[in-house]
Short mmCIF file of C-alpha atoms and ligand atoms in Angstrom, two decimals:
data_model
loop_
_atom_site.label_atom_id
_atom_site.label_comp_id
_atom_site.label_asym_id
_atom_site.label_seq_id
_atom_site.Cartn_x
_atom_site.Cartn_y
_atom_site.Cartn_z
CA MET A 14 -31.95 87.29 -28.10
CA ARG A 15 -32.40 90.69 -26.33
CA ASP A 16 -33.08 94.33 -26.78
CA LEU A 17 -30.09 96.37 -24.96
CA LEU A 18 -32.00 99.55 -23.84
CA PRO A 19 -29.97 102.83 -23.57
CA GLU A 20 -28.31 102.00 -20.01
CA GLU A 21 -27.43 98.39 -21.00
CA ALA A 22 -26.04 99.54 -24.41
CA GLU A 23 -24.11 102.44 -22.72
CA HIS A 24 -22.72 100.00 -20.18
CA MET A 25 -21.66 97.36 -22.79
CA ARG A 26 -19.98 100.03 -24.89
CA LEU A 27 -18.15 101.14 -22.00
CA ILE A 28 -16.58 97.80 -21.21
CA GLU A 29 -16.07 97.26 -24.86
CA MET A 30 -14.13 100.72 -25.10
CA GLU A 31 -11.92 99.45 -22.25
CA ALA A 32 -11.28 96.06 -24.13
CA ARG A 33 -10.07 98.50 -26.98
CA GLU A 34 -7.77 100.25 -24.80
CA VAL A 35 -6.48 96.92 -23.51
CA ALA A 36 -5.89 95.97 -27.18
CA ARG A 37 -4.06 99.34 -27.70
CA LEU A 38 -1.90 98.76 -24.59
CA TYR A 39 -0.60 95.31 -25.76
CA GLY A 40 -0.36 96.15 -29.01
CA TYR A 41 -3.37 94.10 -30.94
CA ARG A 42 -4.66 95.45 -33.72
CA GLU A 43 -8.31 94.86 -34.57
CA VAL A 44 -9.59 92.73 -37.50
CA ILE A 45 -13.07 92.42 -38.30
CA THR A 46 -14.47 89.08 -39.55
CA PRO A 47 -17.78 88.19 -40.97
CA LEU A 48 -20.51 87.14 -38.99
CA ILE A 49 -21.35 84.29 -41.00
CA GLU A 50 -18.91 81.62 -42.42
CA HIS A 51 -18.87 78.51 -43.99
CA TYR A 52 -20.49 75.80 -41.43
CA GLU A 53 -17.24 73.52 -41.63
CA LEU A 54 -14.91 76.13 -40.72
CA LEU A 55 -16.92 76.95 -37.77
CA ALA A 56 -17.49 73.37 -36.63
CA ALA A 57 -14.27 71.80 -37.02
CA LYS A 58 -13.10 72.19 -33.55
CA ILE A 59 -15.97 73.86 -31.68
CA GLY A 60 -16.48 70.38 -29.67
CA GLU A 61 -19.75 68.47 -29.87
CA GLU A 62 -21.40 70.40 -27.28
CA ASN A 63 -20.91 73.81 -28.97
CA ARG A 64 -21.69 72.42 -32.48
CA LYS A 65 -25.25 71.36 -31.62
CA ARG A 66 -25.92 74.87 -30.60
CA MET A 67 -24.91 76.47 -33.64
CA TYR A 68 -27.41 78.58 -36.00
CA VAL A 69 -26.82 76.39 -39.05
CA PHE A 70 -28.73 77.40 -42.60
CA GLU A 71 -28.34 77.27 -46.38
CA ASP A 72 -27.88 80.36 -48.02
CA LEU A 73 -29.43 81.13 -51.68
CA GLY A 74 -26.17 80.04 -53.13
CA GLY A 75 -26.64 76.51 -51.70
CA ARG A 76 -23.90 76.58 -49.40
CA ARG A 77 -24.21 75.65 -45.59
CA VAL A 78 -23.18 78.26 -43.58
CA ALA A 79 -23.48 79.31 -39.87
CA LEU A 80 -23.51 82.12 -37.27
CA ARG A 81 -20.34 82.31 -35.65
CA PRO A 82 -20.28 80.57 -32.28
CA GLU A 83 -16.78 82.42 -31.72
CA PHE A 84 -13.97 84.08 -33.10
CA THR A 85 -11.31 81.97 -32.85
CA ALA A 86 -11.79 79.48 -36.28
CA SER A 87 -12.30 82.93 -37.95
CA ILE A 88 -9.09 84.50 -36.70
CA ALA A 89 -7.18 81.01 -37.67
CA ARG A 90 -8.58 81.22 -41.19
CA LEU A 91 -7.40 84.60 -41.39
CA VAL A 92 -4.00 84.03 -40.50
CA SER A 93 -3.76 80.80 -42.25
CA THR A 94 -4.69 82.66 -45.68
CA LYS A 95 -4.34 86.30 -45.74
CA MET A 96 -1.78 87.03 -43.02
CA VAL A 97 0.20 83.97 -43.78
CA ALA A 98 3.43 85.94 -44.69
CA GLU A 99 2.92 88.38 -42.02
CA PRO A 100 5.95 88.36 -39.23
CA LYS A 101 5.32 86.89 -36.15
CA PRO A 102 4.06 87.17 -33.45
CA ILE A 103 0.70 88.69 -34.76
CA ARG A 104 -1.55 90.23 -32.31
CA LEU A 105 -5.31 90.24 -33.36
CA PHE A 106 -7.79 91.79 -31.17
CA SER A 107 -12.01 91.21 -32.08
CA VAL A 108 -15.05 92.40 -30.73
CA GLY A 109 -18.55 91.78 -31.51
CA SER A 110 -21.37 89.42 -31.07
CA LEU A 111 -21.74 85.74 -31.23
CA TYR A 112 -24.53 83.10 -31.44
CA ARG A 113 -25.27 79.89 -29.89
CA TYR A 114 -28.20 78.44 -29.67
CA ASP A 115 -28.15 78.00 -25.64
CA GLU A 116 -30.69 77.54 -23.01
CA PRO A 117 -31.93 80.88 -22.20
CA GLN A 118 -30.82 81.55 -18.34
CA PHE A 119 -29.15 83.82 -16.26
CA GLY A 120 -25.90 85.15 -18.24
CA ARG A 121 -26.43 82.38 -21.02
CA TYR A 122 -27.77 84.20 -23.95
CA ARG A 123 -28.43 83.24 -27.64
CA GLU A 124 -26.83 86.28 -28.90
CA PHE A 125 -23.84 87.34 -26.67
CA TRP A 126 -20.77 89.76 -27.06
CA GLN A 127 -16.84 89.09 -26.86
CA ALA A 128 -13.76 90.70 -26.39
CA ASN A 129 -11.21 88.48 -28.13
CA TYR A 130 -7.33 88.43 -28.11
CA GLU A 131 -5.38 86.03 -30.06
CA LEU A 132 -1.50 86.05 -30.06
CA ILE A 133 -0.22 84.21 -32.88
CA GLY A 134 3.11 82.83 -33.38
CA SER A 135 4.76 81.91 -30.10
CA SER A 136 4.71 78.39 -28.34
CA ARG A 137 6.94 80.26 -25.05
CA PRO A 138 5.30 80.56 -21.95
CA GLU A 139 5.71 84.71 -22.26
CA ALA A 140 2.53 84.42 -24.54
CA ASP A 141 0.45 82.32 -22.76
CA ALA A 142 1.42 84.61 -19.55
CA GLU A 143 0.65 87.80 -21.48
CA ILE A 144 -3.08 86.17 -22.55
CA LEU A 145 -3.63 85.90 -18.65
CA SER A 146 -2.29 89.34 -18.08
CA ILE A 147 -4.39 90.61 -20.74
CA SER A 148 -7.55 89.22 -19.11
CA ASN A 149 -6.80 90.26 -15.62
CA ASP A 150 -6.15 93.99 -16.99
CA LEU A 151 -9.51 94.02 -18.71
CA LEU A 152 -11.60 92.55 -15.74
CA ARG A 153 -9.85 95.23 -13.34
CA LYS A 154 -10.59 98.08 -15.63
CA THR A 155 -14.02 97.28 -15.58
CA GLY A 156 -14.08 97.59 -11.81
CA LEU A 157 -14.36 93.93 -10.72
CA LYS A 158 -11.91 92.69 -7.98
CA ASP A 159 -12.81 89.46 -6.69
CA TYR A 160 -12.67 87.23 -9.71
CA TYR A 161 -10.28 84.25 -9.74
CA PHE A 162 -8.66 82.12 -12.81
CA LYS A 163 -9.21 78.59 -13.06
CA ILE A 164 -6.42 76.94 -14.80
CA GLY A 165 -5.48 73.49 -16.17
CA HIS A 166 -3.80 72.29 -19.09
CA VAL A 167 -5.11 70.04 -21.46
CA GLY A 168 -1.96 68.37 -22.38
CA VAL A 169 -1.80 66.73 -19.24
CA LEU A 170 -5.09 64.90 -19.82
CA ARG A 171 -4.34 64.53 -23.29
CA GLY A 172 -0.66 63.17 -22.86
CA ILE A 173 -2.14 60.33 -20.78
CA LEU A 174 -4.71 59.36 -22.98
CA SER A 175 -2.53 59.43 -26.06
CA GLU A 176 0.16 57.47 -24.47
CA GLU A 177 -2.48 54.68 -23.71
CA GLY A 178 -3.34 54.66 -27.40
CA VAL A 179 -6.89 56.41 -26.89
CA LYS A 180 -7.88 57.91 -30.32
CA GLU A 181 -8.35 61.72 -30.80
CA ALA A 182 -12.22 61.10 -31.28
CA GLU A 183 -12.30 59.27 -27.97
CA GLN A 184 -10.27 62.03 -26.37
CA ASN A 185 -12.46 64.70 -27.55
CA ARG A 186 -15.50 62.58 -25.78
CA ILE A 187 -13.80 62.47 -22.81
CA MET A 188 -12.80 66.06 -22.61
CA GLN A 189 -16.47 66.94 -23.24
CA LEU A 190 -17.59 65.11 -20.09
CA LEU A 191 -14.85 66.66 -18.03
CA ASP A 192 -15.83 69.94 -19.37
CA LYS A 193 -19.32 68.97 -17.61
CA LYS A 194 -17.86 67.82 -14.39
CA MET A 195 -18.73 64.28 -15.54
CA GLN A 196 -15.82 62.59 -14.03
CA ASP A 197 -16.99 59.21 -13.17
CA GLU A 198 -18.54 58.78 -17.11
CA ALA A 199 -15.37 59.94 -18.32
CA LEU A 200 -13.73 57.12 -16.44
CA ASN A 201 -16.16 54.58 -17.40
CA ILE A 202 -15.63 55.15 -21.11
CA LEU A 203 -11.81 54.64 -20.41
CA LYS A 204 -12.38 51.40 -18.45
CA LYS A 205 -12.63 48.98 -21.92
CA GLN A 206 -9.79 51.11 -23.54
CA ALA A 207 -6.97 52.14 -21.01
CA SER A 208 -4.93 50.35 -18.27
CA GLU A 209 -5.50 50.27 -14.44
CA ARG A 210 -2.46 52.60 -14.16
CA CYS A 211 -4.18 55.08 -16.52
CA LEU A 212 -7.57 55.44 -14.73
CA GLU A 213 -5.69 55.49 -11.15
CA THR A 214 -3.60 58.52 -12.29
CA LEU A 215 -6.77 60.19 -13.54
CA ARG A 216 -8.45 59.31 -10.71
CA ARG A 217 -5.50 60.91 -8.73
CA LEU A 218 -5.16 64.13 -10.70
CA PHE A 219 -9.30 64.87 -10.52
CA LYS A 220 -8.64 65.39 -6.68
CA VAL A 221 -5.51 67.74 -7.33
CA SER A 222 -6.68 71.68 -7.16
CA GLY A 223 -6.12 74.35 -5.09
CA ARG A 224 -4.89 78.05 -4.68
CA GLU A 225 -1.14 77.34 -3.88
CA TRP A 226 -0.24 76.44 -7.12
CA SER A 227 3.23 75.41 -6.33
CA ARG A 228 1.73 72.82 -4.22
CA VAL A 229 -0.48 71.82 -6.73
CA ILE A 230 2.20 71.47 -9.44
CA LYS A 231 4.15 69.10 -7.30
CA GLU A 232 1.10 66.87 -6.57
CA MET A 233 0.67 66.71 -10.32
CA ASN A 234 4.02 65.71 -11.29
CA ALA A 235 3.90 63.03 -8.78
CA SER A 236 0.64 61.96 -10.24
CA VAL A 237 1.48 61.85 -13.68
CA GLU A 238 5.01 60.13 -12.86
CA GLY A 239 5.94 57.88 -16.04
CA TYR A 240 3.78 59.61 -18.50
CA GLU A 241 6.28 61.50 -20.48
CA GLU A 242 4.06 64.07 -22.52
CA ALA A 243 1.87 64.90 -19.69
CA SER A 244 5.05 65.36 -17.23
CA SER A 245 6.25 67.86 -19.72
CA ALA A 246 2.60 69.42 -19.85
CA VAL A 247 2.84 70.20 -16.09
CA GLU A 248 6.44 71.58 -16.31
CA ASN A 249 5.06 73.79 -19.11
CA LEU A 250 2.05 74.93 -16.64
CA GLU A 251 4.72 75.61 -13.98
CA ALA A 252 6.80 77.78 -16.34
CA ILE A 253 3.48 79.93 -17.06
CA LEU A 254 2.59 80.32 -13.19
CA ASN A 255 6.20 81.00 -12.38
CA LEU A 256 6.06 83.81 -15.26
CA VAL A 257 2.80 85.32 -13.56
CA SER A 258 4.18 85.40 -10.37
CA ASP A 259 8.05 86.95 -11.59
CA ALA A 260 6.09 89.43 -13.09
CA LYS A 261 3.77 90.26 -10.24
CA MET A 262 0.38 90.00 -11.88
CA ASP A 263 -1.17 89.48 -8.56
CA LEU A 264 -3.40 86.91 -10.60
CA ASN A 265 -6.01 85.10 -8.11
CA VAL A 266 -5.30 81.78 -9.29
CA ARG A 267 -7.05 78.35 -8.87
CA VAL A 268 -5.25 75.30 -10.56
CA GLU A 269 -7.31 72.25 -11.18
CA ALA A 270 -5.68 69.50 -12.61
CA GLY A 271 -8.64 67.51 -13.84
CA PHE A 272 -10.21 70.93 -15.70
CA ALA A 273 -11.08 70.71 -19.28
CA ARG A 274 -12.94 72.88 -21.84
CA GLY A 275 -15.43 72.32 -24.41
CA LEU A 276 -13.89 73.42 -27.27
CA GLU A 277 -11.59 70.81 -29.06
CA TYR A 278 -8.46 72.86 -30.51
CA TYR A 279 -7.02 73.21 -27.16
CA THR A 280 -3.36 71.79 -26.88
CA GLY A 281 -1.87 73.55 -23.62
CA MET A 282 -2.65 75.81 -20.68
CA ILE A 283 -6.45 76.62 -20.29
CA PHE A 284 -8.12 78.82 -18.27
CA GLU A 285 -11.47 80.31 -17.43
CA VAL A 286 -12.35 83.28 -15.28
CA TYR A 287 -15.21 83.47 -12.71
CA VAL A 288 -16.62 85.58 -9.73
CA PRO A 289 -17.94 84.07 -6.64
CA GLY A 290 -21.65 83.58 -6.58
CA MET A 291 -21.68 83.01 -10.48
CA ASP A 292 -21.21 79.95 -11.64
CA ILE A 293 -20.73 80.62 -15.36
CA ALA A 294 -17.28 81.71 -16.81
CA LEU A 295 -16.62 85.33 -17.60
CA GLY A 296 -13.98 84.47 -20.04
CA GLY A 297 -12.14 81.78 -21.25
CA GLY A 298 -9.26 80.79 -23.37
CA GLY A 299 -6.05 78.89 -23.63
CA ARG A 300 -3.57 77.47 -26.13
CA TYR A 301 -4.13 75.79 -29.52
CA ASP A 302 -1.10 75.07 -31.46
CA ARG A 303 -2.78 73.21 -34.14
CA LEU A 304 -5.88 74.83 -35.68
CA ILE A 305 -3.77 77.08 -37.97
CA GLU A 306 -2.24 74.19 -39.46
CA LEU A 307 -5.22 72.50 -40.02
CA PHE A 308 -6.70 75.27 -41.77
CA GLY A 309 -3.84 75.04 -44.26
CA GLY A 310 -1.22 77.52 -42.55
CA GLY A 311 1.50 75.75 -41.59
CA PRO A 312 2.85 74.86 -38.02
CA THR A 313 1.74 78.03 -36.08
CA PRO A 314 1.46 78.01 -32.37
CA ALA A 315 -1.22 80.38 -30.64
CA SER A 316 -2.81 81.38 -27.60
CA GLY A 317 -5.67 83.62 -26.85
CA VAL A 318 -8.73 84.37 -24.81
CA ALA A 319 -12.58 85.64 -25.04
CA LEU A 320 -14.06 87.83 -22.11
CA GLY A 321 -17.92 87.79 -22.26
CA ILE A 322 -19.24 91.13 -22.23
CA ASP A 323 -22.58 90.18 -21.34
CA ARG A 324 -21.26 88.53 -18.27
CA ILE A 325 -19.12 91.18 -17.01
CA MET A 326 -22.02 93.48 -17.01
CA LEU A 327 -23.74 91.25 -14.65
CA ALA A 328 -21.13 90.79 -13.02
CA VAL A 329 -20.62 94.50 -12.17
CA LYS A 330 -24.10 94.87 -11.69
CA GLY A 331 -24.65 92.06 -9.31
CA ARG A 332 -21.28 94.02 -7.17
CA ARG A 333 -22.86 97.45 -6.97
CA PRO A 334 -26.58 97.22 -7.13
CA GLY A 335 -28.22 100.43 -8.03
CA TRP A 336 -25.03 101.43 -10.14
CA THR A 337 -25.57 102.69 -13.34
CA PRO A 338 -22.80 103.84 -16.20
CA THR A 339 -22.93 107.35 -16.58
CA TRP A 340 -21.53 110.10 -18.79
CA GLU A 341 -19.94 112.38 -15.88
CA GLY A 342 -19.14 115.03 -18.43
CA LEU A 343 -21.02 118.18 -19.42
CA ARG A 344 -24.48 118.00 -20.85
CA VAL A 345 -25.88 120.98 -21.75
CA LEU A 346 -29.31 121.88 -22.91
CA VAL A 347 -30.40 124.63 -25.19
CA LEU A 348 -33.52 126.48 -24.45
CA PRO A 349 -35.32 128.70 -26.22
CA VAL A 350 -37.94 130.83 -24.22
CA ASN A 351 -40.37 131.32 -27.31
CA GLU A 352 -40.86 130.62 -31.18
CA GLU A 353 -39.00 133.77 -32.11
CA VAL A 354 -35.59 132.37 -30.86
CA LYS A 355 -35.81 128.54 -31.82
CA GLY A 356 -33.13 129.39 -34.86
CA LYS A 357 -30.75 130.55 -32.65
CA ALA A 358 -31.15 128.25 -30.23
CA MET A 359 -30.23 125.28 -33.16
CA GLU A 360 -27.63 127.85 -34.22
CA LEU A 361 -25.71 128.08 -30.68
CA SER A 362 -26.12 124.50 -30.20
CA SER A 363 -24.15 123.59 -33.35
CA ARG A 364 -21.50 126.22 -32.37
CA LEU A 365 -21.43 124.30 -29.14
CA ARG A 366 -21.20 120.87 -30.47
CA GLU A 367 -18.10 122.09 -32.92
CA LYS A 368 -16.42 122.83 -29.74
CA GLY A 369 -17.05 119.42 -28.29
CA VAL A 370 -19.72 120.20 -26.16
CA ALA A 371 -22.84 117.62 -25.90
CA VAL A 372 -25.81 119.58 -26.41
CA GLU A 373 -29.53 118.96 -26.56
CA VAL A 374 -31.94 121.29 -27.85
CA GLU A 375 -35.29 121.79 -26.54
CA VAL A 376 -37.55 120.22 -28.95
CA MET A 377 -40.86 119.62 -27.04
CA GLY A 378 -41.83 123.70 -26.83
CA ARG A 379 -41.82 123.07 -23.13
CA LYS A 380 -42.41 126.17 -20.67
CA VAL A 381 -38.97 126.86 -19.04
CA SER A 382 -39.85 126.04 -15.69
CA ARG A 383 -41.10 122.54 -17.08
CA ALA A 384 -37.94 122.37 -19.26
CA LEU A 385 -35.70 123.06 -16.20
CA SER A 386 -37.51 120.27 -13.87
CA ASP A 387 -36.76 117.86 -17.01
CA ALA A 388 -33.55 118.77 -17.36
CA SER A 389 -32.26 117.60 -13.87
CA ARG A 390 -34.32 114.57 -14.10
CA ARG A 391 -32.14 113.99 -17.27
CA ARG A 392 -28.59 114.87 -15.42
CA ILE A 393 -28.52 118.03 -17.56
CA THR A 394 -25.44 119.98 -15.97
CA HIS A 395 -26.13 123.24 -17.72
CA VAL A 396 -29.09 125.09 -19.16
CA VAL A 397 -28.33 127.96 -21.80
CA ILE A 398 -31.78 130.01 -21.83
CA ILE A 399 -32.16 131.84 -24.93
CA GLY A 400 -34.69 135.03 -24.55
CA PRO A 401 -35.49 137.65 -26.81
CA LYS A 402 -34.71 140.60 -24.52
CA GLU A 403 -31.35 139.37 -23.88
CA LEU A 404 -30.63 138.22 -27.29
CA ARG A 405 -30.69 141.63 -28.66
CA GLU A 406 -27.65 142.51 -26.55
CA GLY A 407 -26.00 139.35 -27.80
CA LYS A 408 -26.61 137.64 -24.07
CA VAL A 409 -28.06 134.29 -23.03
CA VAL A 410 -28.40 133.12 -19.65
CA LEU A 411 -26.37 130.15 -18.34
CA ARG A 412 -28.04 128.20 -15.71
CA ASP A 413 -25.64 125.93 -13.59
CA MET A 414 -28.18 122.59 -12.38
CA LYS A 415 -25.99 121.81 -9.52
CA ASN A 416 -25.85 124.98 -7.47
CA LYS A 417 -28.84 126.44 -9.36
CA GLU A 418 -27.09 129.63 -9.83
CA GLN A 419 -27.54 131.49 -12.96
CA ARG A 420 -25.92 134.49 -14.79
CA THR A 421 -26.61 136.55 -17.91
CA VAL A 422 -23.35 136.29 -20.15
CA THR A 423 -22.42 137.08 -23.90
CA VAL A 424 -23.02 134.52 -26.53
CA ASP A 425 -19.05 134.38 -27.13
CA GLU A 426 -18.37 133.93 -23.16
CA VAL A 427 -20.81 131.18 -22.85
CA ALA A 428 -19.08 129.26 -25.72
CA ASP A 429 -16.00 129.98 -24.11
CA MET A 430 -16.85 129.06 -20.64
CA LEU A 431 -18.80 125.68 -21.58
CA GLU A 432 -15.58 124.74 -23.63
CA GLY A 433 -13.49 125.17 -20.71
CA LEU A 434 -15.64 122.94 -18.45
CA GLN A 435 -15.76 120.36 -21.16
CA SER A 436 -12.06 120.02 -21.24
CA GLY A 437 -11.65 119.84 -17.73
CA SER A 438 -14.70 117.42 -17.23
CA SER A 439 -13.76 113.57 -16.86
CA ARG A 440 -15.15 111.46 -19.68
CA ILE A 441 -17.20 108.44 -17.93
CA SER A 442 -17.00 106.21 -15.09
CA LEU A 443 -16.99 102.65 -15.19
P1 HAM B 23 -15.95 80.04 -24.47
O1 HAM B 23 -15.54 79.86 -23.04
O2 HAM B 23 -16.81 79.21 -25.40
O3 HAM B 23 -14.17 80.40 -25.49
O4 HAM B 23 -16.22 81.63 -24.35
C1 HAM B 23 -15.69 82.79 -23.74
C2 HAM B 23 -16.73 83.43 -23.21
O5 HAM B 23 -17.57 83.82 -23.77
C3 HAM B 23 -17.25 82.77 -21.98
O6 HAM B 23 -16.67 82.73 -20.62
C4 HAM B 23 -18.73 83.45 -21.51
O7 HAM B 23 -18.25 84.58 -20.76
C5 HAM B 23 -18.98 84.19 -22.79
N1 HAM B 23 -19.71 83.07 -23.48
C6 HAM B 23 -19.99 82.22 -24.02
N2 HAM B 23 -21.33 81.79 -24.22
C7 HAM B 23 -22.10 82.59 -23.81
C8 HAM B 23 -23.69 82.68 -23.93
N3 HAM B 23 -24.45 82.14 -24.32
N4 HAM B 23 -24.04 83.85 -23.41
C9 HAM B 23 -23.02 84.89 -22.63
N5 HAM B 23 -21.61 84.61 -22.78
C10 HAM B 23 -21.46 83.56 -23.27
C11 HAM B 23 -14.38 80.63 -26.39
O8 HAM B 23 -15.27 81.81 -27.30
C12 HAM B 23 -12.94 80.89 -27.14
N6 HAM B 23 -12.76 81.23 -28.84
C13 HAM B 23 -11.81 81.68 -26.47
C14 HAM B 23 -10.58 81.61 -27.10
C15 HAM B 23 -9.87 82.68 -27.87
N7 HAM B 23 -9.71 80.47 -27.06
C16 HAM B 23 -8.34 81.11 -27.46
N8 HAM B 23 -8.72 81.99 -28.10
#
């Protein structure tokens, strides 16, 4: 687990702020769920690979609990209990830290952050398209351009396996292998329990992928011919992609028929987002129509996505070397020239802060010249210098650090001027 130093923390919070803004724009309301939940709840459908990586322990009450490895299980619990009577659709947003005992490496941490969106109550392609659109909007807001969506549909693979009578536990094992791109191993397991036709269909499907999705859909359709469930899954995927295209979402899409995800609750469209040069996903999600029911909530279709804030940060930094997030707004230093006017400096600082101006007051007892050079190093935009002589006439010196000009103005004027500059200055840059 890492410490985030101010610059990184600021970058993380900026992305979080954009994530909140996207939630607001789409009508997702935030819920805050606990960091620790019953192990069984979190582990139920997380998939073997993720289950092995959970932080599990016994609390003082003897309960088996775990740090959350994702939000979706907690949201499904919430919807199946406290929000069961809520009219549908329910749109929920969460942001916070998650814990997985992953091998620490580039972009893979044991504590990481997600912005998570769940759309609950609709089984229609519109809901899946909305989840894709949210992901696209958030990534665009963070300044990334070259990301692409890898899209598949677990209903295709599971449909074939179900028709072949492959048990769910075994299907899960196969999905885990496919998630790790171990297609030959998956086929080997199936050799004992599925028909040659099934193996042939899967072999064909594993080769079907590409950016021109209408061609890929056609090939998928041809491959799964005769498998009813799988065919309707392809139809569903086509409906979602059609909608994405009709809505002019401008998504960079790569459809992969053999794509699977490690989480076991998915029942429909699944996707991950990547940027070239980084082989780890920036986000992932999909449709999970049976999880809420599993937690006792009655049949409730749902679709969702989690975007990894840490990995978005890495991708942004990788694309803009030397770039750091900055507050572009006004940053003021109030600088008393001697001991006598210290109190006045603090008083004026408070007055400016009440007007919404960000003010630091000199606390190191530095001489004016040293304080000014330190201020320019720290990207202070304006310095208010308070000297006893000027103050006797109700005046202070206002120095513009950019053009190095300064003038003597009254205390009232300085407050109005800085307030004016503050309201005209831009918030932040991402
Ligand atoms: P996930 O694919 O396990 O999906 O995680 C989503 C994103 O979280 C990943 O794409 C990645 O950006 C980030 N992430 C995961 N593990 C790590 C790690 N060790 N270090 C840094 N970042 C990481 C889910 O969690 C599902 N709950 C998504 C979802 C929501 N599906 C439906 N609704």
